[in-house]
GROMACS .gro file of C-alpha atoms in nm:
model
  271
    1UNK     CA    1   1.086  -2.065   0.206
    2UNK     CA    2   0.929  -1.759   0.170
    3UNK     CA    3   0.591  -1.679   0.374
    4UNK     CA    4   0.279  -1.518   0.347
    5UNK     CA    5   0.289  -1.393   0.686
    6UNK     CA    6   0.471  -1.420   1.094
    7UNK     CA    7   0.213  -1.470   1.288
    8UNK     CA    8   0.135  -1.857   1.369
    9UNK     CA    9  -0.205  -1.949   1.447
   10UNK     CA   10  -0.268  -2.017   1.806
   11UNK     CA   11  -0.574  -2.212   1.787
   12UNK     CA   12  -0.765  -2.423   1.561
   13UNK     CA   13  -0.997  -2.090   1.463
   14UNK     CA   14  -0.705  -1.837   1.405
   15UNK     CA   15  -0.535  -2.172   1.160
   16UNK     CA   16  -0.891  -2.154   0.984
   17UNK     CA   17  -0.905  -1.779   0.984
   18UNK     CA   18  -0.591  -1.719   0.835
   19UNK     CA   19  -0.613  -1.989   0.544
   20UNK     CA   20  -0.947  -1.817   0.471
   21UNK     CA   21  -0.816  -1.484   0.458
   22UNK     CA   22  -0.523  -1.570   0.248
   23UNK     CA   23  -0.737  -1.769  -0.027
   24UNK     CA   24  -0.960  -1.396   0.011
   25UNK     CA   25  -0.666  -1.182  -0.084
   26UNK     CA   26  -0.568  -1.458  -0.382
   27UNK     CA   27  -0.889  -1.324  -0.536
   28UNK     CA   28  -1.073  -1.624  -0.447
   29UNK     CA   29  -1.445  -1.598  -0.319
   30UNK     CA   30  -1.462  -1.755   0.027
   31UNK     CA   31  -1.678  -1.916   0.269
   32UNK     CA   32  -1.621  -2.078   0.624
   33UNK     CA   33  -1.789  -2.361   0.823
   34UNK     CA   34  -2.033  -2.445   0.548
   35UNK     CA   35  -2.281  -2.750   0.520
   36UNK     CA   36  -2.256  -2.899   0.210
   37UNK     CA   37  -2.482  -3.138   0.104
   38UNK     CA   38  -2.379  -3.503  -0.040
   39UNK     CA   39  -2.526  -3.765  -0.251
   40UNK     CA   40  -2.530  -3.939   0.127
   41UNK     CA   41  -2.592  -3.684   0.399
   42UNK     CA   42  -2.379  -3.361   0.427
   43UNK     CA   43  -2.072  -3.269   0.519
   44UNK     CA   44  -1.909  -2.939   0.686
   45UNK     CA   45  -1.611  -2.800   0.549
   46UNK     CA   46  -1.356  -2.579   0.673
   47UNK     CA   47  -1.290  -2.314   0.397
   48UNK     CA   48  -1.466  -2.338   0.022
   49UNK     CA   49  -1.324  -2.133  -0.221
   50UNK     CA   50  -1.419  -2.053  -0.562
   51UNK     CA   51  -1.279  -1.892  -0.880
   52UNK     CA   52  -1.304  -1.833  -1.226
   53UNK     CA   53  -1.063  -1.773  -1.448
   54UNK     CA   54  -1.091  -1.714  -1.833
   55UNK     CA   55  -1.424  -1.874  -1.756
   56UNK     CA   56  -1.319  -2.173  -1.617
   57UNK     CA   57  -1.462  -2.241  -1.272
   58UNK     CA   58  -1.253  -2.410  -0.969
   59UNK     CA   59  -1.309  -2.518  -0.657
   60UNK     CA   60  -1.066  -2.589  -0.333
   61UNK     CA   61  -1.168  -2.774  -0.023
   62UNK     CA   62  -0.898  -2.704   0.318
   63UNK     CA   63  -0.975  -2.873   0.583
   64UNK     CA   64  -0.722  -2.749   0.896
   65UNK     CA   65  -0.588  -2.958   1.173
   66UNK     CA   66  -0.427  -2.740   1.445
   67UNK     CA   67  -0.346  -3.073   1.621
   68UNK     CA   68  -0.032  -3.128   1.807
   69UNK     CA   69   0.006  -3.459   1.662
   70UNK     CA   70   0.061  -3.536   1.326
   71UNK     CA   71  -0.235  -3.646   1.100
   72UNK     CA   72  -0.301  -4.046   1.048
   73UNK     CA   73  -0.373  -4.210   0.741
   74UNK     CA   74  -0.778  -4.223   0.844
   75UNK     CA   75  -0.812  -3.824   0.791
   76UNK     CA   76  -0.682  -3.867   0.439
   77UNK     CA   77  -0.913  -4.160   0.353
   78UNK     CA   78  -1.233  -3.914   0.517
   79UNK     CA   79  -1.132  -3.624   0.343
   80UNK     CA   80  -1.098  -3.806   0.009
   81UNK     CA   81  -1.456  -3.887   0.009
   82UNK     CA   82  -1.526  -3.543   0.052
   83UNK     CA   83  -1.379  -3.397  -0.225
   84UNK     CA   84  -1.504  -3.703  -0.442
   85UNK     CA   85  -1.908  -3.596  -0.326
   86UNK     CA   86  -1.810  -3.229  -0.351
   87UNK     CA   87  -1.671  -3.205  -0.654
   88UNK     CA   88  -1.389  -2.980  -0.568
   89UNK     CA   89  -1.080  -2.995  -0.801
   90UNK     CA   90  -0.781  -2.942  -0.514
   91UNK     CA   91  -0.769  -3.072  -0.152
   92UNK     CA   92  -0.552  -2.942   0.100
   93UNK     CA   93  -0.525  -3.110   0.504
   94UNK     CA   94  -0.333  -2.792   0.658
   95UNK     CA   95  -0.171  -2.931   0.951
   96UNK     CA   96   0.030  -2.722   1.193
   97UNK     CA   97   0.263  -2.983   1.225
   98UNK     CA   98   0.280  -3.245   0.979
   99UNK     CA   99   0.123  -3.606   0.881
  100UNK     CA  100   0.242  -3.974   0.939
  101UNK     CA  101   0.349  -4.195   0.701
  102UNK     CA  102   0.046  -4.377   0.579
  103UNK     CA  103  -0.135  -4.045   0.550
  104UNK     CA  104   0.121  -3.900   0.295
  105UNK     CA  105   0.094  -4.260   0.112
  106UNK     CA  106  -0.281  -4.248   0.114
  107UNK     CA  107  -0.274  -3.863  -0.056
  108UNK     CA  108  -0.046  -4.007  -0.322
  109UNK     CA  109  -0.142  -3.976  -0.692
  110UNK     CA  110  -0.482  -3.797  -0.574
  111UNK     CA  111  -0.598  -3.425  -0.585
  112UNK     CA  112  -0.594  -3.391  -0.175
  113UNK     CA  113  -0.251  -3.208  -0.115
  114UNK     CA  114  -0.085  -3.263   0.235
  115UNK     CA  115   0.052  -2.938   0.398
  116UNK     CA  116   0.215  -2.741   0.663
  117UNK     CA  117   0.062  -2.454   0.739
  118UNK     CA  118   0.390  -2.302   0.646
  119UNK     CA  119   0.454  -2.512   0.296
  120UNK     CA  120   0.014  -2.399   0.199
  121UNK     CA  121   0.175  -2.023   0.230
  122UNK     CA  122   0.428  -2.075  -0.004
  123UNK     CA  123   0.210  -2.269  -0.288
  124UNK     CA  124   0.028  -1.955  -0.283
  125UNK     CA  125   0.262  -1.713  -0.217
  126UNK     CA  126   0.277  -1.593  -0.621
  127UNK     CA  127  -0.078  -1.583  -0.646
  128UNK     CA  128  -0.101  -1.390  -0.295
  129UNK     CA  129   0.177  -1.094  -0.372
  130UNK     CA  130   0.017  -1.067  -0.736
  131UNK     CA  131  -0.290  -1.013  -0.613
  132UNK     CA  132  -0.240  -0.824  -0.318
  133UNK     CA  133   0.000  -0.551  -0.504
  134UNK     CA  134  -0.284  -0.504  -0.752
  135UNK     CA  135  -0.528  -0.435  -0.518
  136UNK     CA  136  -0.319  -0.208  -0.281
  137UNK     CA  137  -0.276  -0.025  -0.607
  138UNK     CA  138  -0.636   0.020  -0.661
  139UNK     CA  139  -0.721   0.103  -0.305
  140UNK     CA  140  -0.436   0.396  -0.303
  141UNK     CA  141  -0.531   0.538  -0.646
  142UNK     CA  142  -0.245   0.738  -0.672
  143UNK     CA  143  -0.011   0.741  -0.367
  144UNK     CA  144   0.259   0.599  -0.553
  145UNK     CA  145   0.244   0.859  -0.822
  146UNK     CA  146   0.381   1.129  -0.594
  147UNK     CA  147   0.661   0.952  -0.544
  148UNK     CA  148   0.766   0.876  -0.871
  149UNK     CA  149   1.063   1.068  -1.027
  150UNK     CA  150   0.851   1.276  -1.288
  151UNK     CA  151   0.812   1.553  -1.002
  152UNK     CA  152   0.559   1.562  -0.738
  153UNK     CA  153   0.151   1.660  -0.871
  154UNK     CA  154   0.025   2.001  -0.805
  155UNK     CA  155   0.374   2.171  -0.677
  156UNK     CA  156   0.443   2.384  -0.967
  157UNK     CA  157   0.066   2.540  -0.870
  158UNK     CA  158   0.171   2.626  -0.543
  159UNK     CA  159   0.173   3.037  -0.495
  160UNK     CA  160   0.433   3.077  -0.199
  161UNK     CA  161   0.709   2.926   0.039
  162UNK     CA  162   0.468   2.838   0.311
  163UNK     CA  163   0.243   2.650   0.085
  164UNK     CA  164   0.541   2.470  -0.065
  165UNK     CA  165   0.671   2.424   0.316
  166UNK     CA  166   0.343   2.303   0.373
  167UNK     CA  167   0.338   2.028   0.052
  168UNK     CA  168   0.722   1.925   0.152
  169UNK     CA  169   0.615   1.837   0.547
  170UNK     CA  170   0.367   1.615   0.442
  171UNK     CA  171   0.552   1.482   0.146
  172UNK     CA  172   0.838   1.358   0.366
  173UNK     CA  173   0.590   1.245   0.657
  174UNK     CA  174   0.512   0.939   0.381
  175UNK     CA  175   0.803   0.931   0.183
  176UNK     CA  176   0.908   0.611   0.326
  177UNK     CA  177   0.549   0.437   0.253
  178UNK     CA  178   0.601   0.590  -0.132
  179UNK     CA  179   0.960   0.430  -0.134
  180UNK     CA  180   0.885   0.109  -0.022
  181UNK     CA  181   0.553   0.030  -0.226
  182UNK     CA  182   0.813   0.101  -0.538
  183UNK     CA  183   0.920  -0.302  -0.420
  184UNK     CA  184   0.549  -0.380  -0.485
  185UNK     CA  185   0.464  -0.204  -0.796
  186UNK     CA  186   0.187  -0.408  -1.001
  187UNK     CA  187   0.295  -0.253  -1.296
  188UNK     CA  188   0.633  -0.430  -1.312
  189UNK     CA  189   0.489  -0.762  -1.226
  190UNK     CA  190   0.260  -0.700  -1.552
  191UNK     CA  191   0.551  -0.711  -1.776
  192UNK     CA  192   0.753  -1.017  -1.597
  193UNK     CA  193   1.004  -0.832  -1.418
  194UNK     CA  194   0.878  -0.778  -1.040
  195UNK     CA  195   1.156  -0.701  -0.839
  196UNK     CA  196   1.295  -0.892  -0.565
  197UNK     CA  197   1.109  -0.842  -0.252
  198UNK     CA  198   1.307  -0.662   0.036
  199UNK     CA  199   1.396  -0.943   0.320
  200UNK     CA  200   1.243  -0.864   0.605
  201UNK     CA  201   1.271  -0.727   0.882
  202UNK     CA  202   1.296  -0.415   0.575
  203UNK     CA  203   1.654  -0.247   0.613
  204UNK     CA  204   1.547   0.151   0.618
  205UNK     CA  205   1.877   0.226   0.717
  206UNK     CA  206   1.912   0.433   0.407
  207UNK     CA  207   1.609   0.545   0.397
  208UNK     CA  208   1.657   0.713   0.770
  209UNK     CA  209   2.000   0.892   0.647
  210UNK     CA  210   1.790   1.078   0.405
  211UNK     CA  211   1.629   1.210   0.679
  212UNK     CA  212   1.267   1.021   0.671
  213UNK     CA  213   1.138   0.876   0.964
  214UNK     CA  214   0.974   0.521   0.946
  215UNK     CA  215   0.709   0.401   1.195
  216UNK     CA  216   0.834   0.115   1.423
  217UNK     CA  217   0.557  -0.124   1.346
  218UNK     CA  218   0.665  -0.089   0.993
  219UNK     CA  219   1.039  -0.169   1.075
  220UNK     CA  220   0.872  -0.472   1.329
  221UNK     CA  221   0.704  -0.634   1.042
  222UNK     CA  222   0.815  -0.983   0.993
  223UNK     CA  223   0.562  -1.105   0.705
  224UNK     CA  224   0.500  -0.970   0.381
  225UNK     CA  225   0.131  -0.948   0.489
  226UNK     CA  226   0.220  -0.766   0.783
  227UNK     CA  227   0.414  -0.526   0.595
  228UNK     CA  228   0.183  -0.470   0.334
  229UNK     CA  229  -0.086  -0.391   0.557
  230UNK     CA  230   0.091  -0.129   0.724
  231UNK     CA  231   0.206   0.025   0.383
  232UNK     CA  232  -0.177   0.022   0.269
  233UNK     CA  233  -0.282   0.192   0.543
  234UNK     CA  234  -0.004   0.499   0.550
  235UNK     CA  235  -0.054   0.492   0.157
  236UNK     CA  236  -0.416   0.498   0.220
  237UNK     CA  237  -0.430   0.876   0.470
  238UNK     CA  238  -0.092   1.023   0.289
  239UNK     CA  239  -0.285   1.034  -0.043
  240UNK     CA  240  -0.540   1.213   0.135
  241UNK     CA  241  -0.320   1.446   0.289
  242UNK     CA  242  -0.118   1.452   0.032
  243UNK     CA  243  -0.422   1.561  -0.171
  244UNK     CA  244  -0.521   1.823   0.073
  245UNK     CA  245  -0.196   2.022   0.032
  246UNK     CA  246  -0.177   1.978  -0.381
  247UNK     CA  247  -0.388   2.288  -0.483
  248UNK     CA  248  -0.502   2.108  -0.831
  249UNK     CA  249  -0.721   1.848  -0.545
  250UNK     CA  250  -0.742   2.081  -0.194
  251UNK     CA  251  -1.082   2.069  -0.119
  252UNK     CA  252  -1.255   1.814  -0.347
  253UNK     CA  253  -1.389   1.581  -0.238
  254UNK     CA  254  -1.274   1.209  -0.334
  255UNK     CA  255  -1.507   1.097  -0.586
  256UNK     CA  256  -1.457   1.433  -0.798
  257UNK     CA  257  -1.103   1.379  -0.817
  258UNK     CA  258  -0.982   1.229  -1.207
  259UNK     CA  259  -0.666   1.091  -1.202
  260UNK     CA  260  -0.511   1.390  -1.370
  261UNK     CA  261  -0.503   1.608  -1.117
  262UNK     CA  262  -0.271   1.364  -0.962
  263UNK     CA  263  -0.015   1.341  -1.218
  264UNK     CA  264   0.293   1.543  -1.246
  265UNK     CA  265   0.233   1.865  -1.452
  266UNK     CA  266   0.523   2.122  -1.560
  267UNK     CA  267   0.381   2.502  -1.545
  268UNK     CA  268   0.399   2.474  -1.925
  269UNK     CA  269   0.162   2.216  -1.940
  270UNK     CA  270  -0.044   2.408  -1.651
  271UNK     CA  271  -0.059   2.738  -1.873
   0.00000   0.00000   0.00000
């Protein structure tokens, strides 16, 4: 089984939280602890989420049970009503530890989905990575570019060794963020062929006999979403830095920077 993230929810808020936040990063929008009105009344729901794709509007309904005890049959029959008066097109009941018999027999054939919080991150675990390495992507502009084997941006601009000592100390200071977002590249996920995700914890055993060092929280991480946070956020100040030592970007600020002043140039091209 292969999770969104390590952390378990310790109460019924944190369960909530965390189904919210993944259905955010899906690219769904969100809301928590709404009123919804009903033919009859209203109801409040847990998490609403909404998208449309190629026009086509959805909606999902989760309702989560942080109980210790597994959820009976009379949940099921509640939250069916629900999703019949709300319209939504997919039910989930997220329990943190599982459902009784009759429950499961009263979801059957229906749109309301029973799950684990563990078995709701893997039904949207492909939606979540897709997603997710797209918009780290976006985020880091170019990061990744200056670790890509075409040669590093702005180094063959460089007028002398202690600006080229300067470039290689900050270079190798994220080196190890720039080799492991290669596992999360968008780009071959566009085409069909991601690669297979590192297991975690990540082995940087190689990685640390090239001489690189990589941060302990980042060796620590124990869900994807962990990880990728943590890669984000080193991606996120090594392109700056990384942009403050390439002399095609020193001293602009961000918004004047195009994206070819990031990309590998030969001093032929340069000329």
């Amino acid at each position: 089984m292969t999770l969104i993230t390590a952390i378990a929810p310790g109460t019924w808020r944190d369960l909530e939280d965390t189904v919210a936040d993944i259905l955010r990063e899906c690219g769904m929008d969100v809301q928590q602890q709404i009123n919804v009105p009903l033919p009859r009344g209203s109801v409040d729901l847990d998490v609403f989420a909404e998208e449309t794709v190629e026009g086509i509007r959805s909606r999902v309904v989760c309702e989560c049970k942080n109980w210790r005890t597994n959820v009976p049959r009379e949940k099921v029959h509640a939250f069916r009503t629900v999703m019949d008066e709300t319209g939504a097109n997919r039910g989930y009941i997220i329990s943190r530890t599982g459902f009784q018999q009759g429950a499961v027999e009263a979801a059957a054939s229906t749109n309301v989905e029973l799950l684990t919080f563990e078995q709701f991150q893997e039904r949207y675990f492909d939606k979540w990575i897709t997603r997710r390495c797209r918009d780290i992507e976006d985020v880091n502009g170019n990061f990744n570019v200056y670790y890509e084997p075409l040669g590093r941006p702005g180094y063959h601009a460089l007028q002398n060794d202690d600006e080229r000592a300067a470039y290689d100390q900050v270079w190798e200071r994220y080196a190890f963020a720039g080799v492991l977002l290669l596992h999360f590249s968008p780009y071959l996920r566009m085409v069909g062929r991601p690669p297979p995700l590192p297991p975690l914890p990540v082995d940087v055993r190689e990685l640390e006999r090239q001489g690189l060092v990589v941060p302990h929280e980042v060796k620590a991480a124990r869900g994807y979403r962990e990880l990728l946070q943590l890669l984000e956020h080193y991606g996120r100040i090594g392109l700056e830095e990384l942009r403050g030592v390439n002399p095609l970007t020193r001293g602009q600020p961000a918004a004047a920077i195009v994206e070819e002043l990031d990309a590998p140039m030969s001093p032929q091209r340069s000329r």
